[in-house]
mmCIF file of C-alpha atoms in Angstrom:
data_model
loop_
_atom_site.group_PDB
_atom_site.id
_atom_site.type_symbol
_atom_site.label_atom_id
_atom_site.label_comp_id
_atom_site.label_asym_id
_atom_site.label_seq_id
_atom_site.Cartn_x
_atom_site.Cartn_y
_atom_site.Cartn_z
ATOM 1 C CA MET A 1 137.068 123.588 117.786
ATOM 2 C CA THR A 2 134.469 120.482 116.960
ATOM 3 C CA SER A 3 131.158 121.071 116.058
ATOM 4 C CA ASN A 4 128.196 119.137 117.114
ATOM 5 C CA LYS A 5 127.025 119.380 113.827
ATOM 6 C CA ALA A 6 125.751 115.572 112.432
ATOM 7 C CA ALA A 7 126.812 114.168 108.841
ATOM 8 C CA ALA A 8 123.780 114.332 106.934
ATOM 9 C CA PRO A 9 122.755 111.185 104.448
ATOM 10 C CA ALA A 10 122.024 112.084 101.030
ATOM 11 C CA GLY A 11 118.608 113.944 100.066
ATOM 12 C CA GLU A 12 118.792 114.341 103.971
ATOM 13 C CA PRO A 13 119.262 118.518 105.556
ATOM 14 C CA GLU A 14 122.174 118.643 107.752
ATOM 15 C CA TRP A 15 121.799 118.935 111.284
ATOM 16 C CA MET A 16 123.651 122.180 112.659
ATOM 17 C CA PRO A 17 123.826 123.447 116.414
ATOM 18 C CA PRO A 18 122.422 127.212 116.004
ATOM 19 C CA ALA A 19 125.828 128.448 116.735
ATOM 20 C CA ASP A 20 126.948 127.110 113.186
ATOM 21 C CA ILE A 21 123.672 127.895 111.245
ATOM 22 C CA ALA A 22 124.471 131.636 112.735
ATOM 23 C CA ARG A 23 127.656 131.119 111.235
ATOM 24 C CA ARG A 24 126.306 129.751 107.748
ATOM 25 C CA ALA A 25 123.986 132.640 107.512
ATOM 26 C CA VAL A 26 126.884 134.813 107.680
ATOM 27 C CA ASP A 27 129.201 132.888 105.515
ATOM 28 C CA ASP A 28 126.334 132.504 102.417
ATOM 29 C CA GLY A 29 126.207 136.252 102.830
ATOM 30 C CA PHE A 30 122.225 136.605 104.014
ATOM 31 C CA ILE A 31 123.476 138.656 107.148
ATOM 32 C CA ARG A 32 126.301 140.947 108.045
ATOM 33 C CA SER A 33 126.465 139.366 111.400
ATOM 34 C CA MET A 34 124.556 136.559 113.469
ATOM 35 C CA SER A 35 124.875 134.988 117.207
ATOM 36 C CA ALA A 36 123.613 131.733 118.580
ATOM 37 C CA GLU A 37 121.568 133.696 120.772
ATOM 38 C CA ARG A 38 120.485 136.020 118.368
ATOM 39 C CA LEU A 39 119.278 133.005 116.353
ATOM 40 C CA TYR A 40 117.812 131.542 119.286
ATOM 41 C CA TYR A 41 115.769 134.890 119.872
ATOM 42 C CA LEU A 42 114.544 134.778 116.377
ATOM 43 C CA ALA A 43 113.672 130.852 116.121
ATOM 44 C CA HIS A 44 111.335 131.804 119.268
ATOM 45 C CA THR A 45 109.891 135.105 118.529
ATOM 46 C CA ASP A 46 110.162 135.698 114.735
ATOM 47 C CA PRO A 47 106.402 134.178 113.677
ATOM 48 C CA ASP A 48 107.988 133.404 110.102
ATOM 49 C CA TRP A 49 110.695 131.176 111.176
ATOM 50 C CA PRO A 50 110.329 128.451 109.635
ATOM 51 C CA VAL A 51 111.239 125.242 111.684
ATOM 52 C CA PRO A 52 109.227 124.827 115.021
ATOM 53 C CA GLU A 53 111.188 123.563 118.417
ATOM 54 C CA GLU A 54 109.239 120.431 118.098
ATOM 55 C CA GLU A 55 111.486 119.478 114.650
ATOM 56 C CA TRP A 56 114.919 120.207 116.599
ATOM 57 C CA LYS A 57 117.051 117.080 117.672
ATOM 58 C CA ASP A 58 118.796 116.563 121.220
ATOM 59 C CA ALA A 59 122.508 116.063 120.636
ATOM 60 C CA GLY A 60 123.440 115.646 124.005
ATOM 61 C CA THR A 61 123.302 119.267 125.596
ATOM 62 C CA ALA A 62 123.296 120.564 122.362
ATOM 63 C CA LYS A 63 120.134 121.312 120.404
ATOM 64 C CA LEU A 64 120.397 120.717 115.977
ATOM 65 C CA ILE A 65 118.254 122.237 113.378
ATOM 66 C CA PRO A 66 117.799 120.980 109.878
ATOM 67 C CA TRP A 67 119.626 123.174 107.375
ATOM 68 C CA ASP A 68 117.119 123.010 104.774
ATOM 69 C CA ASN A 69 115.414 124.823 102.220
ATOM 70 C CA ARG A 70 112.642 126.617 104.581
ATOM 71 C CA LEU A 71 115.539 127.930 106.489
ATOM 72 C CA ARG A 72 117.331 128.779 103.744
ATOM 73 C CA GLY A 73 114.405 130.478 101.870
ATOM 74 C CA TYR A 74 113.723 132.231 105.475
ATOM 75 C CA PHE A 75 117.327 134.485 105.622
ATOM 76 C CA GLU A 76 117.033 134.674 101.844
ATOM 77 C CA ARG A 77 114.014 137.112 102.663
ATOM 78 C CA ARG A 78 115.693 138.780 105.068
ATOM 79 C CA ARG A 79 119.126 139.207 103.063
ATOM 80 C CA GLU A 80 120.552 142.478 103.779
ATOM 81 C CA PRO A 81 121.041 145.044 100.270
ATOM 82 C CA GLU A 82 124.507 146.634 99.957
ATOM 83 C CA TRP A 83 124.259 150.299 101.614
ATOM 84 C CA LEU A 84 126.333 152.405 98.813
ATOM 85 C CA THR A 85 126.527 156.289 98.368
ATOM 86 C CA LEU A 86 125.783 158.066 95.847
ATOM 87 C CA THR A 87 129.676 158.374 94.775
ATOM 88 C CA ALA A 88 129.301 154.395 94.961
ATOM 89 C CA ILE A 89 126.483 153.945 93.014
ATOM 90 C CA ALA A 90 127.495 155.901 90.196
ATOM 91 C CA GLU A 91 131.073 154.035 90.234
ATOM 92 C CA ARG A 92 128.657 150.368 90.021
ATOM 93 C CA VAL A 93 126.441 151.659 87.605
ATOM 94 C CA VAL A 94 129.944 152.297 85.359
ATOM 95 C CA GLU A 95 131.373 149.002 86.270
ATOM 96 C CA ALA A 96 128.251 147.392 85.624
ATOM 97 C CA GLY A 97 127.803 148.512 82.077
ATOM 98 C CA TYR A 98 124.676 150.256 82.631
ATOM 99 C CA ALA A 99 126.058 153.664 81.713
ATOM 100 C CA THR A 100 129.494 154.986 79.770
ATOM 101 C CA THR A 101 129.827 157.639 82.224
ATOM 102 C CA MET A 102 127.842 158.385 85.849
ATOM 103 C CA SER A 103 128.820 161.093 88.534
ATOM 104 C CA ARG A 104 127.356 161.536 92.031
ATOM 105 C CA PRO A 105 125.379 164.705 91.293
ATOM 106 C CA ARG A 106 124.006 162.987 88.237
ATOM 107 C CA VAL A 107 122.526 160.253 90.502
ATOM 108 C CA SER A 108 121.384 162.200 92.845
ATOM 109 C CA VAL A 109 119.396 164.080 90.205
ATOM 110 C CA ILE A 110 117.958 161.039 88.817
ATOM 111 C CA ALA A 111 116.916 160.015 92.058
ATOM 112 C CA ARG A 112 115.129 163.167 93.056
ATOM 113 C CA THR A 113 113.300 163.385 89.461
ATOM 114 C CA ASP A 114 113.008 160.286 87.600
ATOM 115 C CA PRO A 115 109.310 158.916 88.556
ATOM 116 C CA ASP A 116 110.531 155.374 87.941
ATOM 117 C CA TRP A 117 113.496 155.456 90.549
ATOM 118 C CA PRO A 118 112.561 153.005 92.894
ATOM 119 C CA VAL A 119 114.089 153.486 96.694
ATOM 120 C CA PRO A 120 112.614 156.086 98.160
ATOM 121 C CA GLU A 121 114.270 158.925 100.375
ATOM 122 C CA GLU A 122 112.620 157.588 103.564
ATOM 123 C CA GLU A 123 114.413 154.112 103.097
ATOM 124 C CA TRP A 124 118.044 155.965 102.516
ATOM 125 C CA LYS A 125 120.209 156.162 105.579
ATOM 126 C CA GLY A 126 122.285 159.280 106.808
ATOM 127 C CA VAL A 127 125.598 158.325 108.021
ATOM 128 C CA GLY A 128 127.410 161.237 108.759
ATOM 129 C CA ARG A 129 126.699 163.878 106.227
ATOM 130 C CA ALA A 130 126.284 160.811 103.672
ATOM 131 C CA LYS A 131 123.619 159.242 102.375
ATOM 132 C CA LEU A 132 123.609 155.803 101.637
ATOM 133 C CA ILE A 133 120.826 154.163 99.763
ATOM 134 C CA PRO A 134 120.111 150.282 99.646
ATOM 135 C CA TRP A 135 121.624 148.630 96.069
ATOM 136 C CA ASP A 136 118.919 145.592 95.829
ATOM 137 C CA ASP A 137 117.032 144.371 92.988
ATOM 138 C CA ARG A 138 114.557 147.173 92.531
ATOM 139 C CA LEU A 139 118.267 149.332 92.363
ATOM 140 C CA GLN A 140 119.648 147.089 90.256
ATOM 141 C CA LYS A 141 116.677 146.327 88.066
ATOM 142 C CA PHE A 142 116.021 149.756 87.426
ATOM 143 C CA TRP A 143 119.650 150.391 86.191
ATOM 144 C CA SER A 144 119.944 147.243 84.081
ATOM 145 C CA THR A 145 116.531 148.221 81.631
ATOM 146 C CA ARG A 146 116.703 152.092 82.137
ATOM 147 C CA GLN A 147 117.295 153.527 78.445
ATOM 148 C CA ALA A 148 119.914 156.385 77.488
ATOM 149 C CA THR A 149 118.268 159.084 76.924
ATOM 150 C CA ASP A 150 118.895 163.254 76.984
ATOM 151 C CA GLY A 151 117.940 165.162 79.462
ATOM 152 C CA PRO A 152 117.645 165.550 83.225
ATOM 153 C CA LYS A 153 115.949 162.411 83.408
ATOM 154 C CA GLY A 154 118.507 160.357 81.903
ATOM 155 C CA TRP A 155 122.314 160.665 80.263
ATOM 156 C CA SER A 156 123.655 160.167 77.136
ATOM 157 C CA ARG A 157 125.846 157.420 76.343
ATOM 158 C CA PRO A 158 128.566 159.138 73.385
ATOM 159 C CA VAL A 159 128.558 156.709 70.259
ATOM 160 C CA ARG A 160 132.055 155.422 69.964
ATOM 161 C CA ALA A 161 133.133 154.906 66.304
ATOM 162 C CA GLU A 162 134.104 151.524 65.546
ATOM 163 C CA LYS A 163 137.603 150.707 65.159
ATOM 164 C CA PRO A 164 138.507 149.304 61.855
ATOM 165 C CA PRO A 165 139.653 145.674 61.875
ATOM 166 C CA THR A 166 142.798 145.317 62.856
ATOM 167 C CA VAL A 167 145.240 143.871 60.020
ATOM 168 C CA GLU A 168 147.900 141.850 61.418
ATOM 169 C CA THR A 169 151.211 142.233 60.146
ATOM 170 C CA VAL A 170 154.488 139.517 59.573
ATOM 171 C CA SER A 171 157.597 140.755 59.769
ATOM 172 C CA ASP A 172 160.427 140.766 57.193
ATOM 173 C CA THR A 173 162.568 138.387 58.683
ATOM 174 C CA GLU A 174 159.389 135.819 59.530
ATOM 175 C CA VAL A 175 158.663 136.388 55.602
ATOM 176 C CA ALA A 176 161.672 135.054 54.714
ATOM 177 C CA LYS A 177 161.722 132.006 57.058
ATOM 178 C CA ALA A 178 158.329 130.910 55.731
ATOM 179 C CA PHE A 179 159.210 131.562 52.034
ATOM 180 C CA GLY A 180 162.859 129.866 52.079
ATOM 181 C CA LEU A 181 164.514 132.980 50.781
ATOM 182 C CA PRO A 182 167.276 135.526 52.203
ATOM 183 C CA VAL A 183 165.692 138.060 54.355
ATOM 184 C CA ASP A 184 167.292 140.809 51.912
ATOM 185 C CA LEU A 185 164.816 139.886 48.897
ATOM 186 C CA VAL A 186 161.857 139.928 50.517
ATOM 187 C CA PRO A 187 161.035 143.858 51.095
ATOM 188 C CA ASP A 188 160.632 143.822 47.132
ATOM 189 C CA LEU A 189 158.409 140.755 47.013
ATOM 190 C CA LYS A 190 155.430 142.774 48.908
ATOM 191 C CA PRO A 191 152.586 142.702 47.171
ATOM 192 C CA ARG A 192 152.372 146.692 47.972
ATOM 193 C CA ARG A 193 155.947 148.067 48.212
ATOM 194 C CA GLY A 194 156.896 150.180 51.465
ATOM 195 C CA LYS A 195 154.084 148.655 53.390
ATOM 196 C CA ALA A 196 154.430 146.435 56.274
ATOM 197 C CA TRP A 197 153.493 142.015 54.590
ATOM 198 C CA ARG A 198 149.871 140.994 55.964
ATOM 199 C CA ARG A 199 149.570 138.083 56.881
ATOM 200 C CA ASP A 200 146.797 137.707 54.011
ATOM 201 C CA ASP A 201 149.569 138.278 51.658
ATOM 202 C CA VAL A 202 151.976 135.992 53.088
ATOM 203 C CA ASN A 203 148.908 132.925 53.330
ATOM 204 C CA GLU A 204 147.747 133.544 49.685
ATOM 205 C CA ILE A 205 151.697 133.171 48.570
ATOM 206 C CA LEU A 206 151.880 129.915 50.605
ATOM 207 C CA ARG A 207 148.869 128.781 48.884
ATOM 208 C CA THR A 208 149.884 129.240 45.278
ATOM 209 C CA ARG A 209 153.519 129.338 45.684
ATOM 210 C CA PRO A 210 154.954 131.438 42.524
ATOM 211 C CA ALA A 211 158.103 130.170 40.491
ATOM 212 C CA TRP A 212 160.096 132.352 42.703
ATOM 213 C CA PHE A 213 158.885 130.841 45.895
ATOM 214 C CA GLY A 214 161.740 129.113 47.628
ATOM 215 C CA ASN A 215 164.106 129.746 44.819
ATOM 216 C CA GLU A 216 166.649 132.219 45.593
ATOM 217 C CA ALA A 217 167.681 132.634 41.803
ATOM 218 C CA GLU A 218 164.056 132.717 40.453
ATOM 219 C CA ALA A 219 163.191 135.471 43.212
ATOM 220 C CA ARG A 220 166.333 137.637 42.502
ATOM 221 C CA VAL A 221 165.059 137.517 38.854
ATOM 222 C CA GLU A 222 161.125 138.403 40.018
ATOM 223 C CA VAL A 223 162.860 141.564 41.811
ATOM 224 C CA ALA A 224 164.674 142.584 38.984
ATOM 225 C CA ARG A 225 161.724 142.303 36.706
ATOM 226 C CA ARG A 226 159.663 144.485 39.352
ATOM 227 C CA LEU A 227 162.145 147.039 39.369
ATOM 228 C CA ARG A 228 162.293 147.675 35.350
ATOM 229 C CA ASP A 229 158.584 147.485 35.811
ATOM 230 C CA ARG A 230 158.487 150.315 38.569
ATOM 231 C CA ALA A 231 161.331 152.230 36.761
ATOM 232 C CA ARG A 232 159.416 151.927 33.152
ATOM 233 C CA ARG A 233 156.529 153.534 34.961
ATOM 234 C CA ARG A 234 158.426 156.187 36.264
ATOM 235 C CA ALA A 235 159.916 157.088 33.041
ATOM 236 C CA LYS A 236 156.579 156.925 31.349
ATOM 237 C CA HIS A 237 154.766 159.570 34.303
ATOM 238 C CA GLY A 238 157.396 161.924 33.756
ATOM 239 C CA ALA A 239 157.171 162.035 29.926
ATOM 240 C CA ASP A 240 153.515 162.262 30.292
ATOM 241 C CA GLY A 241 154.174 165.118 32.613
#
Protein backbone atom coordinates (compact mmCIF):
# COMPACT_ATOMS: atom_id res chain seq x y z
CA MET A 1 0.00 0.00 0.00
CA THR A 2 1.47 3.34 -1.05
CA SER A 3 1.23 6.43 1.11
CA ASN A 4 0.51 9.95 -0.05
CA LYS A 5 2.83 11.29 2.62
CA ALA A 6 5.23 13.85 1.21
CA ALA A 7 8.91 13.66 2.10
CA ALA A 8 9.81 16.52 4.42
CA PRO A 9 12.98 18.54 3.81
CA ALA A 10 15.24 19.06 6.82
CA GLY A 11 13.55 21.37 9.30
CA GLU A 12 10.15 21.02 7.63
CA PRO A 13 7.13 19.18 9.06
CA GLU A 14 6.03 15.86 7.64
CA TRP A 15 3.09 16.28 5.29
CA MET A 16 0.73 13.39 5.87
CA PRO A 17 -2.75 12.38 4.75
CA PRO A 18 -5.36 12.09 7.51
CA ALA A 19 -5.14 8.27 7.53
CA ASP A 20 -1.40 8.40 8.27
CA ILE A 21 -1.89 11.00 11.00
CA ALA A 22 -4.56 8.79 12.57
CA ARG A 23 -2.11 5.87 12.57
CA ARG A 24 0.67 8.07 14.00
CA ALA A 25 -1.58 9.17 16.88
CA VAL A 26 -2.21 5.50 17.73
CA ASP A 27 1.38 4.28 17.16
CA ASP A 28 2.81 7.05 19.37
CA GLY A 29 0.45 6.08 22.19
CA PHE A 30 -1.64 9.25 22.24
CA ILE A 31 -4.92 7.43 21.75
CA ARG A 32 -6.13 3.83 21.53
CA SER A 33 -7.93 4.13 18.21
CA MET A 34 -8.31 6.74 15.52
CA SER A 35 -9.57 6.75 11.94
CA ALA A 36 -9.27 9.18 9.06
CA GLU A 37 -12.98 9.95 9.42
CA ARG A 38 -12.57 10.69 13.14
CA LEU A 39 -9.59 12.91 12.34
CA TYR A 40 -11.62 14.89 9.78
CA TYR A 41 -14.37 15.28 12.37
CA LEU A 42 -11.96 16.63 15.00
CA ALA A 43 -10.33 18.96 12.46
CA HIS A 44 -13.69 20.53 11.58
CA THR A 45 -15.41 20.56 14.99
CA ASP A 46 -12.82 20.74 17.76
CA PRO A 47 -12.05 24.38 18.63
CA ASP A 48 -8.62 23.27 19.91
CA TRP A 49 -7.59 21.75 16.57
CA PRO A 50 -4.32 23.60 15.84
CA VAL A 51 -3.88 23.38 12.04
CA PRO A 52 -6.50 25.35 10.07
CA GLU A 53 -7.61 23.82 6.79
CA GLU A 54 -6.13 26.66 4.77
CA GLU A 55 -2.70 25.32 5.78
CA TRP A 56 -3.41 21.87 4.33
CA LYS A 57 -2.01 20.90 0.95
CA ASP A 58 -3.67 19.25 -2.00
CA ALA A 59 -1.97 16.14 -3.36
CA GLY A 60 -4.16 14.89 -6.17
CA THR A 61 -7.39 13.78 -4.55
CA ALA A 62 -5.82 13.66 -1.06
CA LYS A 63 -5.32 16.33 1.54
CA LEU A 64 -1.98 16.58 3.36
CA ILE A 65 -1.70 17.99 6.87
CA PRO A 66 1.59 19.05 8.47
CA TRP A 67 2.59 16.79 11.38
CA ASP A 68 4.42 19.39 13.47
CA ASN A 69 4.77 20.40 17.11
CA ARG A 70 1.31 21.94 17.12
CA LEU A 71 -0.30 18.66 16.14
CA ARG A 72 1.91 16.60 18.45
CA GLY A 73 0.98 18.91 21.33
CA TYR A 74 -2.70 18.58 20.45
CA PHE A 75 -2.61 14.81 20.65
CA GLU A 76 -0.36 14.90 23.72
CA ARG A 77 -3.04 16.92 25.52
CA ARG A 78 -5.60 14.33 24.47
CA ARG A 79 -3.43 11.40 25.55
CA GLU A 80 -5.54 8.74 27.21
CA PRO A 81 -4.44 7.49 30.62
CA GLU A 82 -4.13 3.82 31.46
CA TRP A 83 -7.24 2.58 33.20
CA LEU A 84 -6.23 0.22 35.99
CA THR A 85 -8.13 -1.83 38.53
CA LEU A 86 -7.32 -1.44 42.23
CA THR A 87 -5.39 -4.71 42.03
CA ALA A 88 -3.38 -3.50 39.03
CA ILE A 89 -2.58 -0.24 40.83
CA ALA A 90 -1.30 -2.21 43.85
CA GLU A 91 0.93 -4.25 41.54
CA ARG A 92 2.16 -1.12 39.72
CA VAL A 93 3.05 0.58 43.04
CA VAL A 94 5.24 -2.37 44.05
CA GLU A 95 6.78 -2.84 40.58
CA ALA A 96 7.71 0.85 40.44
CA GLY A 97 9.37 0.65 43.86
CA TYR A 98 6.99 3.09 45.55
CA ALA A 99 6.28 0.52 48.29
CA THR A 100 7.60 -2.90 49.24
CA THR A 101 4.09 -4.30 49.64
CA MET A 102 0.65 -3.17 48.55
CA SER A 103 -2.72 -4.84 48.16
CA ARG A 104 -6.07 -4.13 46.55
CA PRO A 105 -7.80 -3.47 49.90
CA ARG A 106 -4.97 -1.13 50.91
CA VAL A 107 -5.33 0.92 47.70
CA SER A 108 -9.10 1.09 48.29
CA VAL A 109 -8.62 2.40 51.85
CA ILE A 110 -6.02 4.97 50.79
CA ALA A 111 -8.17 6.15 47.86
CA ARG A 112 -11.14 6.76 50.15
CA THR A 113 -9.41 8.17 53.24
CA ASP A 114 -6.28 10.03 52.18
CA PRO A 115 -7.07 13.74 51.63
CA ASP A 116 -4.17 13.94 49.17
CA TRP A 117 -5.60 11.23 46.89
CA PRO A 118 -5.74 13.05 43.53
CA VAL A 119 -8.41 11.16 41.52
CA PRO A 120 -11.95 11.71 42.87
CA GLU A 121 -14.26 8.72 42.69
CA GLU A 122 -16.52 10.43 40.18
CA GLU A 123 -13.66 10.09 37.65
CA TRP A 124 -13.50 6.32 38.12
CA LYS A 125 -15.11 4.00 35.60
CA GLY A 126 -17.26 1.01 36.33
CA VAL A 127 -16.70 -2.02 34.10
CA GLY A 128 -18.93 -4.81 35.30
CA ARG A 129 -18.19 -5.20 39.00
CA ALA A 130 -14.69 -3.72 38.66
CA LYS A 131 -13.68 -0.13 39.22
CA LEU A 132 -11.10 1.41 36.87
CA ILE A 133 -8.98 4.39 37.89
CA PRO A 134 -6.88 6.46 35.44
CA TRP A 135 -3.17 5.96 36.06
CA ASP A 136 -2.04 9.42 34.97
CA ASP A 137 0.54 12.00 36.07
CA ARG A 138 -1.51 12.86 39.15
CA LEU A 139 -1.61 9.32 40.45
CA GLN A 140 2.01 8.59 39.59
CA LYS A 141 3.12 11.70 41.48
CA PHE A 142 0.93 10.76 44.45
CA TRP A 143 2.56 7.36 44.85
CA SER A 144 6.11 8.44 44.02
CA THR A 145 6.13 11.26 46.59
CA ARG A 146 4.04 9.62 49.31
CA GLN A 147 5.86 9.07 52.61
CA ALA A 148 5.93 5.59 54.11
CA THR A 149 3.98 5.90 57.37
CA ASP A 150 2.09 3.69 59.76
CA GLY A 151 -1.64 3.95 60.26
CA PRO A 152 -4.76 3.73 58.10
CA LYS A 153 -3.60 6.30 55.56
CA GLY A 154 -0.17 4.89 54.81
CA TRP A 155 1.86 1.75 54.81
CA SER A 156 5.01 0.59 56.46
CA ARG A 157 8.12 -0.33 54.57
CA PRO A 158 9.81 -3.13 56.53
CA VAL A 159 13.34 -2.24 57.48
CA ARG A 160 15.55 -4.78 55.79
CA ALA A 161 18.74 -5.75 57.54
CA GLU A 162 21.75 -4.94 55.46
CA LYS A 163 23.43 -7.99 54.07
CA PRO A 164 27.05 -8.40 55.05
CA PRO A 165 29.42 -7.80 52.16
CA THR A 166 30.02 -10.89 50.10
CA VAL A 167 33.47 -12.38 50.53
CA GLU A 168 34.84 -13.83 47.33
CA THR A 169 36.44 -17.22 47.86
CA VAL A 170 38.82 -19.25 45.70
CA SER A 171 39.06 -23.03 45.41
CA ASP A 172 42.16 -24.95 46.49
CA THR A 173 42.71 -25.99 42.88
CA GLU A 174 42.75 -22.38 41.67
CA VAL A 175 45.08 -21.37 44.50
CA ALA A 176 47.50 -24.23 43.77
CA LYS A 177 47.65 -23.14 40.15
CA ALA A 178 48.20 -19.47 41.09
CA PHE A 179 50.93 -20.36 43.62
CA GLY A 180 52.63 -22.99 41.45
CA LEU A 181 52.28 -25.69 44.15
CA PRO A 182 50.72 -29.16 44.44
CA VAL A 183 47.09 -28.94 45.49
CA ASP A 184 47.64 -31.18 48.56
CA LEU A 185 49.82 -28.49 50.18
CA VAL A 186 47.39 -25.64 49.71
CA PRO A 187 44.90 -26.37 52.56
CA ASP A 188 47.64 -26.18 55.22
CA LEU A 189 48.92 -22.86 53.89
CA LYS A 190 45.66 -20.98 54.49
CA PRO A 191 45.87 -17.98 56.83
CA ARG A 192 42.75 -19.33 58.61
CA ARG A 193 42.90 -23.09 58.91
CA GLY A 194 39.69 -24.85 57.99
CA LYS A 195 38.28 -21.75 56.24
CA ALA A 196 38.00 -21.17 52.52
CA TRP A 197 40.65 -19.21 50.69
CA ARG A 198 39.60 -15.59 50.40
CA ARG A 199 40.42 -13.66 47.26
CA ASP A 200 42.03 -10.94 49.40
CA ASP A 201 44.35 -13.50 51.05
CA VAL A 202 45.36 -14.92 47.69
CA ASN A 203 46.07 -11.43 46.33
CA GLU A 204 48.17 -10.58 49.40
CA ILE A 205 50.34 -13.70 48.94
CA LEU A 206 50.68 -12.99 45.24
CA ARG A 207 51.88 -9.50 46.19
CA THR A 208 54.33 -10.47 48.98
CA ARG A 209 55.52 -13.80 47.50
CA PRO A 210 56.84 -15.54 50.65
CA ALA A 211 59.82 -17.90 50.43
CA TRP A 212 57.59 -20.93 49.87
CA PHE A 213 55.73 -19.32 46.96
CA GLY A 214 56.26 -21.46 43.84
CA ASN A 215 58.74 -23.71 45.70
CA GLU A 216 57.37 -27.10 46.68
CA ALA A 217 60.27 -27.97 49.02
CA GLU A 218 59.99 -24.68 50.90
CA ALA A 219 56.21 -25.05 50.98
CA ARG A 220 56.50 -28.48 52.63
CA VAL A 221 58.93 -27.03 55.18
CA GLU A 222 56.42 -24.25 55.89
CA VAL A 223 53.56 -26.74 56.28
CA ALA A 224 55.67 -28.88 58.67
CA ARG A 225 56.55 -25.80 60.75
CA ARG A 226 52.87 -24.81 61.03
CA LEU A 227 51.90 -28.34 62.05
CA ARG A 228 54.57 -28.31 64.80
CA ASP A 229 53.37 -24.91 66.02
CA ARG A 230 49.79 -26.15 66.21
CA ALA A 231 50.86 -29.27 68.07
CA ARG A 232 52.79 -27.17 70.63
CA ARG A 233 49.81 -24.85 71.15
CA ARG A 234 47.48 -27.82 71.70
CA ALA A 235 49.95 -29.36 74.16
CA LYS A 236 50.30 -26.06 76.02
CA HIS A 237 46.55 -25.61 76.29
CA GLY A 238 46.23 -29.19 77.54
CA ALA A 239 48.83 -28.58 80.25
CA ASP A 240 47.19 -25.32 81.26
CA GLY A 241 43.86 -27.10 81.55
